[in-house]
C-alpha positions as protocol buffer text, in pm:
chain_id: "A"
residue {
  index: 1
  type: MET
  ca { x: 6 y: 0 z: 5 }
}
residue {
  index: 2
  type: TYR
  ca { x: 116 y: 327 z: -123 }
}
residue {
  index: 3
  type: SER
  ca { x: 238 y: 598 z: 190 }
}
residue {
  index: 4
  type: SER
  ca { x: 224 y: 962 z: 117 }
}
residue {
  index: 5
  type: GLN
  ca { x: 565 y: 1112 z: 129 }
}
residue {
  index: 6
  type: LYS
  ca { x: 724 y: 1414 z: 180 }
}
residue {
  index: 7
  type: TYR
  ca { x: 847 y: 1600 z: -167 }
}
residue {
  index: 8
  type: GLU
  ca { x: 1195 y: 1601 z: -263 }
}
residue {
  index: 9
  type: SER
  ca { x: 1386 y: 1802 z: -503 }
}
residue {
  index: 10
  type: ILE
  ca { x: 1612 y: 1598 z: -791 }
}
residue {
  index: 11
  type: PRO
  ca { x: 1935 y: 1609 z: -708 }
}
residue {
  index: 12
  type: GLN
  ca { x: 2116 y: 1855 z: -998 }
}
residue {
  index: 13
  type: SER
  ca { x: 2464 y: 1842 z: -1138 }
}
residue {
  index: 14
  type: ASP
  ca { x: 2687 y: 2064 z: -1059 }
}
residue {
  index: 15
  type: ASP
  ca { x: 2669 y: 2302 z: -1402 }
}
residue {
  index: 16
  type: VAL
  ca { x: 2357 y: 2345 z: -1327 }
}
residue {
  index: 17
  type: ILE
  ca { x: 2432 y: 2460 z: -1031 }
}
residue {
  index: 18
  type: SER
  ca { x: 2697 y: 2647 z: -1118 }
}
residue {
  index: 19
  type: ASN
  ca { x: 2447 y: 2839 z: -1390 }
}
residue {
  index: 20
  type: ALA
  ca { x: 2259 y: 3002 z: -1164 }
}
residue {
  index: 21
  type: THR
  ca { x: 2454 y: 3055 z: -894 }
}
residue {
  index: 22
  type: LEU
  ca { x: 2645 y: 3311 z: -1169 }
}
residue {
  index: 23
  type: TYR
  ca { x: 2313 y: 3387 z: -1349 }
}
residue {
  index: 24
  type: GLY
  ca { x: 2162 y: 3479 z: -1002 }
}
residue {
  index: 25
  type: GLY
  ca { x: 2492 y: 3744 z: -939 }
}
residue {
  index: 26
  type: PHE
  ca { x: 2400 y: 3919 z: -1269 }
}
residue {
  index: 27
  type: TYR
  ca { x: 2149 y: 3998 z: -1169 }
}
residue {
  index: 28
  type: GLU
  ca { x: 2195 y: 4124 z: -827 }
}
residue {
  index: 29
  type: ARG
  ca { x: 2411 y: 4360 z: -1028 }
}
residue {
  index: 30
  type: VAL
  ca { x: 2180 y: 4460 z: -1260 }
}
residue {
  index: 31
  type: SER
  ca { x: 1943 y: 4550 z: -964 }
}
residue {
  index: 32
  type: GLU
  ca { x: 2200 y: 4764 z: -749 }
}
residue {
  index: 33
  type: LEU
  ca { x: 2315 y: 5021 z: -1073 }
}
residue {
  index: 34
  type: PHE
  ca { x: 1999 y: 5057 z: -1175 }
}
residue {
  index: 35
  type: ASN
  ca { x: 1900 y: 5161 z: -823 }
}
residue {
  index: 36
  type: HIS
  ca { x: 2218 y: 5334 z: -774 }
}
residue {
  index: 37
  type: TYR
  ca { x: 2113 y: 5516 z: -1096 }
}
residue {
  index: 38
  type: ALA
  ca { x: 1736 y: 5571 z: -1061 }
}
residue {
  index: 39
  type: THR
  ca { x: 1853 y: 5747 z: -743 }
}
residue {
  index: 40
  type: THR
  ca { x: 2086 y: 5966 z: -879 }
}
residue {
  index: 41
  type: LEU
  ca { x: 1876 y: 6085 z: -1167 }
}
residue {
  index: 42
  type: LEU
  ca { x: 1588 y: 6128 z: -863 }
}
residue {
  index: 43
  type: TRP
  ca { x: 1768 y: 6413 z: -678 }
}
residue {
  index: 44
  type: LEU
  ca { x: 1893 y: 6535 z: -1080 }
}
residue {
  index: 45
  type: PHE
  ca { x: 1588 y: 6577 z: -1177 }
}
residue {
  index: 46
  type: SER
  ca { x: 1456 y: 6688 z: -855 }
}
residue {
  index: 47
  type: ALA
  ca { x: 1758 y: 6989 z: -846 }
}
residue {
  index: 48
  type: VAL
  ca { x: 1640 y: 7038 z: -1155 }
}
residue {
  index: 49
  type: ASN
  ca { x: 1253 y: 7105 z: -1066 }
}
residue {
  index: 50
  type: LEU
  ca { x: 1408 y: 7325 z: -754 }
}
residue {
  index: 51
  type: SER
  ca { x: 1577 y: 7532 z: -975 }
}
residue {
  index: 52
  type: ILE
  ca { x: 1314 y: 7678 z: -1230 }
}
residue {
  index: 53
  type: GLY
  ca { x: 1064 y: 7707 z: -916 }
}
residue {
  index: 54
  type: LEU
  ca { x: 1299 y: 7935 z: -759 }
}
residue {
  index: 55
  type: LEU
  ca { x: 1362 y: 8131 z: -1107 }
}
residue {
  index: 56
  type: ILE
  ca { x: 1034 y: 8159 z: -1165 }
}
residue {
  index: 57
  type: VAL
  ca { x: 940 y: 8312 z: -812 }
}
residue {
  index: 58
  type: ALA
  ca { x: 1222 y: 8530 z: -801 }
}
residue {
  index: 59
  type: ARG
  ca { x: 1084 y: 8649 z: -1225 }
}
residue {
  index: 60
  type: LEU
  ca { x: 746 y: 8671 z: -945 }
}
residue {
  index: 61
  type: TYR
  ca { x: 913 y: 8897 z: -738 }
}
residue {
  index: 62
  type: ASN
  ca { x: 1103 y: 9116 z: -989 }
}
residue {
  index: 63
  type: ASP
  ca { x: 979 y: 9483 z: -1020 }
}
residue {
  index: 64
  type: SER
  ca { x: 1007 y: 9463 z: -1371 }
}
residue {
  index: 65
  type: PRO
  ca { x: 799 y: 9275 z: -1633 }
}
residue {
  index: 66
  type: LEU
  ca { x: 906 y: 8873 z: -1661 }
}
residue {
  index: 67
  type: LEU
  ca { x: 969 y: 8994 z: -2075 }
}
residue {
  index: 68
  type: TYR
  ca { x: 982 y: 9289 z: -2083 }
}
residue {
  index: 69
  type: ASN
  ca { x: 781 y: 9661 z: -2053 }
}
residue {
  index: 70
  type: VAL
  ca { x: 468 y: 9636 z: -2206 }
}
residue {
  index: 71
  type: HIS
  ca { x: 462 y: 10035 z: -2144 }
}
residue {
  index: 72
  type: LYS
  ca { x: 811 y: 10049 z: -2393 }
}
residue {
  index: 73
  type: LEU
  ca { x: 667 y: 9830 z: -2707 }
}
residue {
  index: 74
  type: GLU
  ca { x: 632 y: 10007 z: -3005 }
}
residue {
  index: 75
  type: SER
  ca { x: 320 y: 10166 z: -3152 }
}
residue {
  index: 76
  type: ARG
  ca { x: 261 y: 10103 z: -3515 }
}
residue {
  index: 77
  type: ARG
  ca { x: 131 y: 10339 z: -3720 }
}
residue {
  index: 78
  type: PRO
  ca { x: -162 y: 10283 z: -3889 }
}
residue {
  index: 79
  type: TYR
  ca { x: -130 y: 10456 z: -4214 }
}
residue {
  index: 80
  type: ILE
  ca { x: 52 y: 10200 z: -4405 }
}
residue {
  index: 81
  type: GLY
  ca { x: 177 y: 10396 z: -4758 }
}
residue {
  index: 82
  type: PHE
  ca { x: 20 y: 10739 z: -4689 }
}
residue {
  index: 83
  type: ASP
  ca { x: 279 y: 10956 z: -4732 }
}
residue {
  index: 84
  type: SER
  ca { x: 379 y: 10827 z: -5107 }
}
residue {
  index: 85
  type: ILE
  ca { x: -24 y: 10835 z: -5240 }
}
residue {
  index: 86
  type: TYR
  ca { x: -38 y: 11231 z: -5014 }
}
residue {
  index: 87
  type: SER
  ca { x: 321 y: 11291 z: -5193 }
}
residue {
  index: 88
  type: ASN
  ca { x: 149 y: 11435 z: -5501 }
}
residue {
  index: 89
  type: ARG
  ca { x: 29 y: 11752 z: -5363 }
}
residue {
  index: 90
  type: SER
  ca { x: -240 y: 11793 z: -5705 }
}
residue {
  index: 91
  type: PHE
  ca { x: -517 y: 11600 z: -5640 }
}
residue {
  index: 92
  type: LEU
  ca { x: -584 y: 11760 z: -5248 }
}
residue {
  index: 93
  type: THR
  ca { x: -866 y: 11953 z: -5251 }
}
residue {
  index: 94
  type: THR
  ca { x: -1028 y: 11892 z: -4930 }
}
residue {
  index: 95
  type: THR
  ca { x: -963 y: 12129 z: -4630 }
}
residue {
  index: 96
  type: TYR
  ca { x: -1015 y: 11923 z: -4296 }
}
residue {
  index: 97
  type: PRO
  ca { x: -1182 y: 12188 z: -3940 }
}
residue {
  index: 98
  type: PRO
  ca { x: -885 y: 12155 z: -3696 }
}
residue {
  index: 99
  type: ILE
  ca { x: -945 y: 11879 z: -3420 }
}
residue {
  index: 100
  type: HIS
  ca { x: -917 y: 11935 z: -2980 }
}
residue {
  index: 101
  type: ASN
  ca { x: -717 y: 11636 z: -2862 }
}
residue {
  index: 102
  type: GLN
  ca { x: -760 y: 11563 z: -2534 }
}
residue {
  index: 103
  type: PRO
  ca { x: -466 y: 11386 z: -2275 }
}
residue {
  index: 104
  type: ARG
  ca { x: -513 y: 11033 z: -2164 }
}
residue {
  index: 105
  type: VAL
  ca { x: -416 y: 11090 z: -1852 }
}
residue {
  index: 106
  type: LEU
  ca { x: -288 y: 11436 z: -1614 }
}
residue {
  index: 107
  type: ALA
  ca { x: -42 y: 11369 z: -1367 }
}
residue {
  index: 108
  type: PRO
  ca { x: 85 y: 11602 z: -1067 }
}
residue {
  index: 109
  type: VAL
  ca { x: 456 y: 11500 z: -976 }
}
residue {
  index: 110
  type: TYR
  ca { x: 597 y: 11687 z: -597 }
}
residue {
  index: 111
  type: ALA
  ca { x: 965 y: 11843 z: -613 }
}
residue {
  index: 112
  type: ASN
  ca { x: 887 y: 11867 z: -249 }
}
residue {
  index: 113
  type: GLU
  ca { x: 786 y: 11476 z: -209 }
}
residue {
  index: 114
  type: PRO
  ca { x: 1005 y: 11337 z: -503 }
}
residue {
  index: 115
  type: ASP
  ca { x: 923 y: 10944 z: -465 }
}
residue {
  index: 116
  type: LYS
  ca { x: 541 y: 11082 z: -388 }
}
residue {
  index: 117
  type: VAL
  ca { x: 366 y: 10855 z: -675 }
}
residue {
  index: 118
  type: ALA
  ca { x: -49 y: 11046 z: -687 }
}
residue {
  index: 119
  type: PRO
  ca { x: -338 y: 10781 z: -794 }
}
residue {
  index: 120
  type: VAL
  ca { x: -512 y: 10828 z: -1116 }
}
residue {
  index: 121
  type: TRP
  ca { x: -851 y: 10888 z: -1054 }
}
residue {
  index: 122
  type: ALA
  ca { x: -860 y: 10913 z: -682 }
}
residue {
  index: 123
  type: ASN
  ca { x: -1180 y: 11090 z: -669 }
}
residue {
  index: 124
  type: ARG
  ca { x: -1524 y: 10926 z: -659 }
}
residue {
  index: 125
  type: HIS
  ca { x: -1826 y: 10897 z: -627 }
}
residue {
  index: 126
  type: LEU
  ca { x: -2105 y: 10711 z: -528 }
}
residue {
  index: 127
  type: THR
  ca { x: -2380 y: 10570 z: -757 }
}
residue {
  index: 128
  type: ALA
  ca { x: -2625 y: 10232 z: -727 }
}
residue {
  index: 129
  type: ASP
  ca { x: -2323 y: 9984 z: -843 }
}
residue {
  index: 130
  type: GLY
  ca { x: -2118 y: 10151 z: -586 }
}
residue {
  index: 131
  type: TYR
  ca { x: -1838 y: 10368 z: -596 }
}
residue {
  index: 132
  type: VAL
  ca { x: -1719 y: 10469 z: -957 }
}
residue {
  index: 133
  type: PRO
  ca { x: -1376 y: 10756 z: -1056 }
}
residue {
  index: 134
  type: ILE
  ca { x: -1522 y: 11108 z: -1202 }
}
residue {
  index: 135
  type: ALA
  ca { x: -1400 y: 11208 z: -1537 }
}
residue {
  index: 136
  type: GLU
  ca { x: -1220 y: 11456 z: -1404 }
}
residue {
  index: 137
  type: ARG
  ca { x: -876 y: 11637 z: -1591 }
}
residue {
  index: 138
  type: ARG
  ca { x: -728 y: 11869 z: -1355 }
}
residue {
  index: 139
  type: LEU
  ca { x: -443 y: 12099 z: -1408 }
}
residue {
  index: 140
  type: PHE
  ca { x: -235 y: 12123 z: -1098 }
}
residue {
  index: 141
  type: VAL
  ca { x: 64 y: 12375 z: -1071 }
}
residue {
  index: 142
  type: THR
  ca { x: 259 y: 12515 z: -816 }
}
residue {
  index: 143
  type: PRO
  ca { x: 627 y: 12646 z: -799 }
}
residue {
  index: 144
  type: GLU
  ca { x: 666 y: 12300 z: -614 }
}
residue {
  index: 145
  type: VAL
  ca { x: 453 y: 12095 z: -856 }
}
residue {
  index: 146
  type: SER
  ca { x: 424 y: 11976 z: -1205 }
}
residue {
  index: 147
  type: THR
  ca { x: 165 y: 11849 z: -1397 }
}
residue {
  index: 148
  type: ILE
  ca { x: 266 y: 11574 z: -1656 }
}
residue {
  index: 149
  type: VAL
  ca { x: 34 y: 11515 z: -1919 }
}
residue {
  index: 150
  type: GLN
  ca { x: 17 y: 11282 z: -2203 }
}
residue {
  index: 151
  type: PHE
  ca { x: -139 y: 11269 z: -2525 }
}
residue {
  index: 152
  type: HIS
  ca { x: -251 y: 11089 z: -2794 }
}
residue {
  index: 153
  type: ILE
  ca { x: -144 y: 11191 z: -3168 }
}
residue {
  index: 154
  type: GLN
  ca { x: -430 y: 11102 z: -3434 }
}
residue {
  index: 155
  type: ASP
  ca { x: -532 y: 11166 z: -3759 }
}
residue {
  index: 156
  type: TYR
  ca { x: -331 y: 11087 z: -4043 }
}
residue {
  index: 157
  type: GLY
  ca { x: -293 y: 11484 z: -4233 }
}
residue {
  index: 158
  type: MET
  ca { x: -378 y: 11695 z: -3937 }
}
residue {
  index: 159
  type: GLU
  ca { x: 27 y: 11729 z: -3797 }
}
residue {
  index: 160
  type: LYS
  ca { x: 79 y: 12029 z: -3725 }
}
residue {
  index: 161
  type: CYS
  ca { x: -54 y: 12078 z: -3281 }
}
residue {
  index: 162
  type: SER
  ca { x: -23 y: 12355 z: -3063 }
}
residue {
  index: 163
  type: VAL
  ca { x: -60 y: 12297 z: -2727 }
}
residue {
  index: 164
  type: THR
  ca { x: -376 y: 12514 z: -2562 }
}
residue {
  index: 165
  type: LEU
  ca { x: -485 y: 12642 z: -2222 }
}
residue {
  index: 166
  type: GLU
  ca { x: -883 y: 12696 z: -2149 }
}
residue {
  index: 167
  type: VAL
  ca { x: -949 y: 12892 z: -1807 }
}
residue {
  index: 168
  type: PRO
  ca { x: -1285 y: 12859 z: -1808 }
}
residue {
  index: 169
  type: ALA
  ca { x: -1557 y: 13096 z: -1604 }
}
residue {
  index: 170
  type: PHE
  ca { x: -1519 y: 13184 z: -1255 }
}
residue {
  index: 171
  type: ASN
  ca { x: -1854 y: 13084 z: -1223 }
}
residue {
  index: 172
  type: ALA
  ca { x: -1936 y: 12806 z: -1502 }
}
residue {
  index: 173
  type: SER
  ca { x: -2086 y: 12491 z: -1319 }
}
residue {
  index: 174
  type: ASP
  ca { x: -1948 y: 12202 z: -1456 }
}
residue {
  index: 175
  type: ARG
  ca { x: -1539 y: 12298 z: -1438 }
}
residue {
  index: 176
  type: TYR
  ca { x: -1359 y: 12457 z: -1142 }
}
residue {
  index: 177
  type: ALA
  ca { x: -1042 y: 12710 z: -1190 }
}
residue {
  index: 178
  type: ALA
  ca { x: -832 y: 12883 z: -897 }
}
residue {
  index: 179
  type: ILE
  ca { x: -519 y: 13123 z: -1024 }
}
residue {
  index: 180
  type: TRP
  ca { x: -403 y: 13333 z: -778 }
}
residue {
  index: 181
  type: GLY
  ca { x: -21 y: 13548 z: -803 }
}
residue {
  index: 182
  type: LYS
  ca { x: 205 y: 13794 z: -907 }
}
residue {
  index: 183
  type: ASP
  ca { x: 285 y: 13761 z: -1241 }
}
residue {
  index: 184
  type: VAL
  ca { x: 106 y: 13426 z: -1360 }
}
residue {
  index: 185
  type: ALA
  ca { x: 293 y: 13200 z: -1610 }
}
residue {
  index: 186
  type: LEU
  ca { x: 340 y: 12846 z: -1684 }
}
residue {
  index: 187
  type: ASP
  ca { x: 637 y: 12689 z: -1856 }
}
residue {
  index: 188
  type: ILE
  ca { x: 533 y: 12416 z: -2109 }
}
residue {
  index: 189
  type: TRP
  ca { x: 800 y: 12159 z: -2159 }
}
residue {
  index: 190
  type: ALA
  ca { x: 827 y: 11859 z: -2406 }
}
residue {
  index: 191
  type: LEU
  ca { x: 992 y: 11580 z: -2245 }
}
residue {
  index: 192
  type: GLU
  ca { x: 1190 y: 11216 z: -2397 }
}
residue {
  index: 193
  type: GLY
  ca { x: 1009 y: 10995 z: -2555 }
}
residue {
  index: 194
  type: GLU
  ca { x: 701 y: 10858 z: -2742 }
}
residue {
  index: 195
  type: SER
  ca { x: 605 y: 10534 z: -2529 }
}
residue {
  index: 196
  type: LYS
  ca { x: 262 y: 10578 z: -2250 }
}
residue {
  index: 197
  type: VAL
  ca { x: 471 y: 10662 z: -1913 }
}
residue {
  index: 198
  type: ASP
  ca { x: 336 y: 10370 z: -1674 }
}
residue {
  index: 199
  type: PHE
  ca { x: 154 y: 10665 z: -1406 }
}
residue {
  index: 200
  type: GLN
  ca { x: 154 y: 10435 z: -1168 }
}
residue {
  index: 201
  type: LYS
  ca { x: 488 y: 10464 z: -1127 }
}
residue {
  index: 202
  type: LEU
  ca { x: 502 y: 10832 z: -1187 }
}
residue {
  index: 203
  type: SER
  ca { x: 721 y: 11066 z: -935 }
}
residue {
  index: 204
  type: TRP
  ca { x: 952 y: 11283 z: -987 }
}
residue {
  index: 205
  type: HIS
  ca { x: 1236 y: 11094 z: -969 }
}
residue {
  index: 206
  type: THR
  ca { x: 1100 y: 10829 z: -1256 }
}
residue {
  index: 207
  type: LYS
  ca { x: 986 y: 11106 z: -1478 }
}
residue {
  index: 208
  type: PRO
  ca { x: 1144 y: 11182 z: -1849 }
}
residue {
  index: 209
  type: LYS
  ca { x: 1329 y: 11345 z: -1917 }
}
residue {
  index: 210
  type: ARG
  ca { x: 1293 y: 11707 z: -1984 }
}
residue {
  index: 211
  type: LYS
  ca { x: 1419 y: 11758 z: -2408 }
}
residue {
  index: 212
  type: ASN
  ca { x: 1263 y: 12111 z: -2535 }
}
residue {
  index: 213
  type: HIS
  ca { x: 1092 y: 12388 z: -2433 }
}
residue {
  index: 214
  type: ILE
  ca { x: 736 y: 12428 z: -2602 }
}
residue {
  index: 215
  type: GLY
  ca { x: 629 y: 12755 z: -2500 }
}
residue {
  index: 216
  type: LYS
  ca { x: 495 y: 13017 z: -2197 }
}
residue {
  index: 217
  type: ILE
  ca { x: 111 y: 13068 z: -2118 }
}
residue {
  index: 218
  type: THR
  ca { x: 145 y: 13412 z: -2015 }
}
residue {
  index: 219
  type: SER
  ca { x: -137 y: 13558 z: -1708 }
}
residue {
  index: 220
  type: PRO
  ca { x: -407 y: 13291 z: -1756 }
}
residue {
  index: 221
  type: SER
  ca { x: -682 y: 13435 z: -1600 }
}
residue {
  index: 222
  type: TYR
  ca { x: -1063 y: 13320 z: -1634 }
}
residue {
  index: 223
  type: ASN
  ca { x: -1294 y: 13249 z: -1907 }
}
residue {
  index: 224
  type: SER
  ca { x: -967 y: 13279 z: -2154 }
}
residue {
  index: 225
  type: THR
  ca { x: -773 y: 13046 z: -2352 }
}
residue {
  index: 226
  type: GLN
  ca { x: -419 y: 13040 z: -2497 }
}
residue {
  index: 227
  type: GLU
  ca { x: -330 y: 12896 z: -2757 }
}
residue {
  index: 228
  type: LEU
  ca { x: 112 y: 12750 z: -2846 }
}
residue {
  index: 229
  type: PRO
  ca { x: 250 y: 12827 z: -3137 }
}
residue {
  index: 230
  type: THR
  ca { x: 282 y: 12518 z: -3336 }
}
residue {
  index: 231
  type: PHE
  ca { x: 538 y: 12246 z: -3390 }
}
residue {
  index: 232
  type: PRO
  ca { x: 536 y: 11948 z: -3610 }
}
residue {
  index: 233
  type: CYS
  ca { x: 364 y: 11642 z: -3438 }
}
residue {
  index: 234
  type: VAL
  ca { x: 362 y: 11252 z: -3647 }
}
residue {
  index: 235
  type: SER
  ca { x: 29 y: 11067 z: -3587 }
}
residue {
  index: 236
  type: GLY
  ca { x: 65 y: 10737 z: -3389 }
}
residue {
  index: 237
  type: THR
  ca { x: 249 y: 10891 z: -3115 }
}
residue {
  index: 238
  type: TYR
  ca { x: 280 y: 10984 z: -2791 }
}
residue {
  index: 239
  type: LEU
  ca { x: 420 y: 11299 z: -2700 }
}
residue {
  index: 240
  type: THR
  ca { x: 459 y: 11411 z: -2349 }
}
residue {
  index: 241
  type: PHE
  ca { x: 449 y: 11773 z: -2118 }
}
residue {
  index: 242
  type: GLU
  ca { x: 496 y: 11827 z: -1802 }
}
residue {
  index: 243
  type: VAL
  ca { x: 314 y: 12195 z: -1712 }
}
residue {
  index: 244
  type: THR
  ca { x: 556 y: 12391 z: -1397 }
}
residue {
  index: 245
  type: CYS
  ca { x: 572 y: 12749 z: -1277 }
}
residue {
  index: 246
  type: ALA
  ca { x: 755 y: 12977 z: -1455 }
}
residue {
  index: 247
  type: SER
  ca { x: 823 y: 13197 z: -1167 }
}
residue {
  index: 248
  type: LEU
  ca { x: 760 y: 13156 z: -708 }
}
residue {
  index: 249
  type: ASP
  ca { x: 459 y: 13298 z: -689 }
}
residue {
  index: 250
  type: CYS
  ca { x: 242 y: 13103 z: -850 }
}
residue {
  index: 251
  type: HIS
  ca { x: -111 y: 12846 z: -832 }
}
residue {
  index: 252
  type: VAL
  ca { x: -303 y: 12786 z: -1123 }
}
residue {
  index: 253
  type: ASP
  ca { x: -538 y: 12459 z: -1028 }
}
residue {
  index: 254
  type: VAL
  ca { x: -833 y: 12420 z: -1365 }
}
residue {
  index: 255
  type: MET
  ca { x: -1043 y: 12096 z: -1337 }
}
residue {
  index: 256
  type: ARG
  ca { x: -1338 y: 12023 z: -1594 }
}
residue {
  index: 257
  type: ALA
  ca { x: -1495 y: 11726 z: -1382 }
}
residue {
  index: 258
  type: LYS
  ca { x: -1736 y: 11594 z: -1741 }
}
residue {
  index: 259
  type: TRP
  ca { x: -1646 y: 11420 z: -2084 }
}
residue {
  index: 260
  type: PRO
  ca { x: -1514 y: 11506 z: -2345 }
}
residue {
  index: 261
  type: GLU
  ca { x: -1344 y: 11799 z: -2360 }
}
residue {
  index: 262
  type: GLY
  ca { x: -1067 y: 11949 z: -2067 }
}
residue {
  index: 263
  type: SER
  ca { x: -944 y: 12297 z: -2037 }
}
residue {
  index: 264
  type: PHE
  ca { x: -566 y: 12196 z: -2181 }
}
residue {
  index: 265
  type: TYR
  ca { x: -585 y: 11969 z: -2459 }
}
residue {
  index: 266
  type: ILE
  ca { x: -398 y: 12009 z: -2751 }
}
residue {
  index: 267
  type: VAL
  ca { x: -520 y: 12145 z: -3179 }
}
residue {
  index: 268
  type: GLN
  ca { x: -462 y: 11984 z: -3428 }
}
residue {
  index: 269
  type: GLN
  ca { x: -465 y: 12121 z: -3802 }
}
residue {
  index: 270
  type: GLN
  ca { x: -426 y: 11990 z: -4123 }
}
residue {
  index: 271
  type: SER
  ca { x: -49 y: 11969 z: -4236 }
}
residue {
  index: 272
  type: ILE
  ca { x: -125 y: 11826 z: -4600 }
}
């Protein structure tokens, strides 16, 4: 009668045992190398990721934009080929009236507080939808304060410009004006650069440098308009001016609280 016995493996030859030992050592070596290089690669990729992360954080905390300053991007002219078309003046018979070009922003800078940045559209009024900025263009000038004004020159062929100050009547309902001092006069300076000014960072220290003197507005008075001599201006470009007091006894505060026109603007006249 058969009885159950424990299974015993058949003894192997010396060659089989030798091959098993050989292949076992090979696999162990390969496994060790793989683990070693995998750990090295893991540390390497971690270091690369950490470097990229630190670079991104450093860029985000940098004051300058990541790639470029958007305010210095080139402003392309839309009037392509107009110079060659209008070089033949024989057929130019149409006359256009002057246009009033309103400034994009007026912002004061303070000589006595050179790092102060004035808020843009600081005054607000309450509506049913919340606080809304008041549409105002304010020219405020004293011996310590000057106003930076920037214009975007408009239509082609209207490239003769003149700076104009229109002071409202003393009792005008939609305007405000305050002028006092002895021999009040305002100097108008053209500033360097043809790109948009970042008014969120504008101060006495950061304002563009003065390029040349445009003219002087003398003895401004209520209910009066003064227009400076014309100068060439290229359509599609930005012009920036600084308005300063020409005398020590000088205070000018002129504002219009409604669109579309303010009191300080450019008159563009036909140039072709």
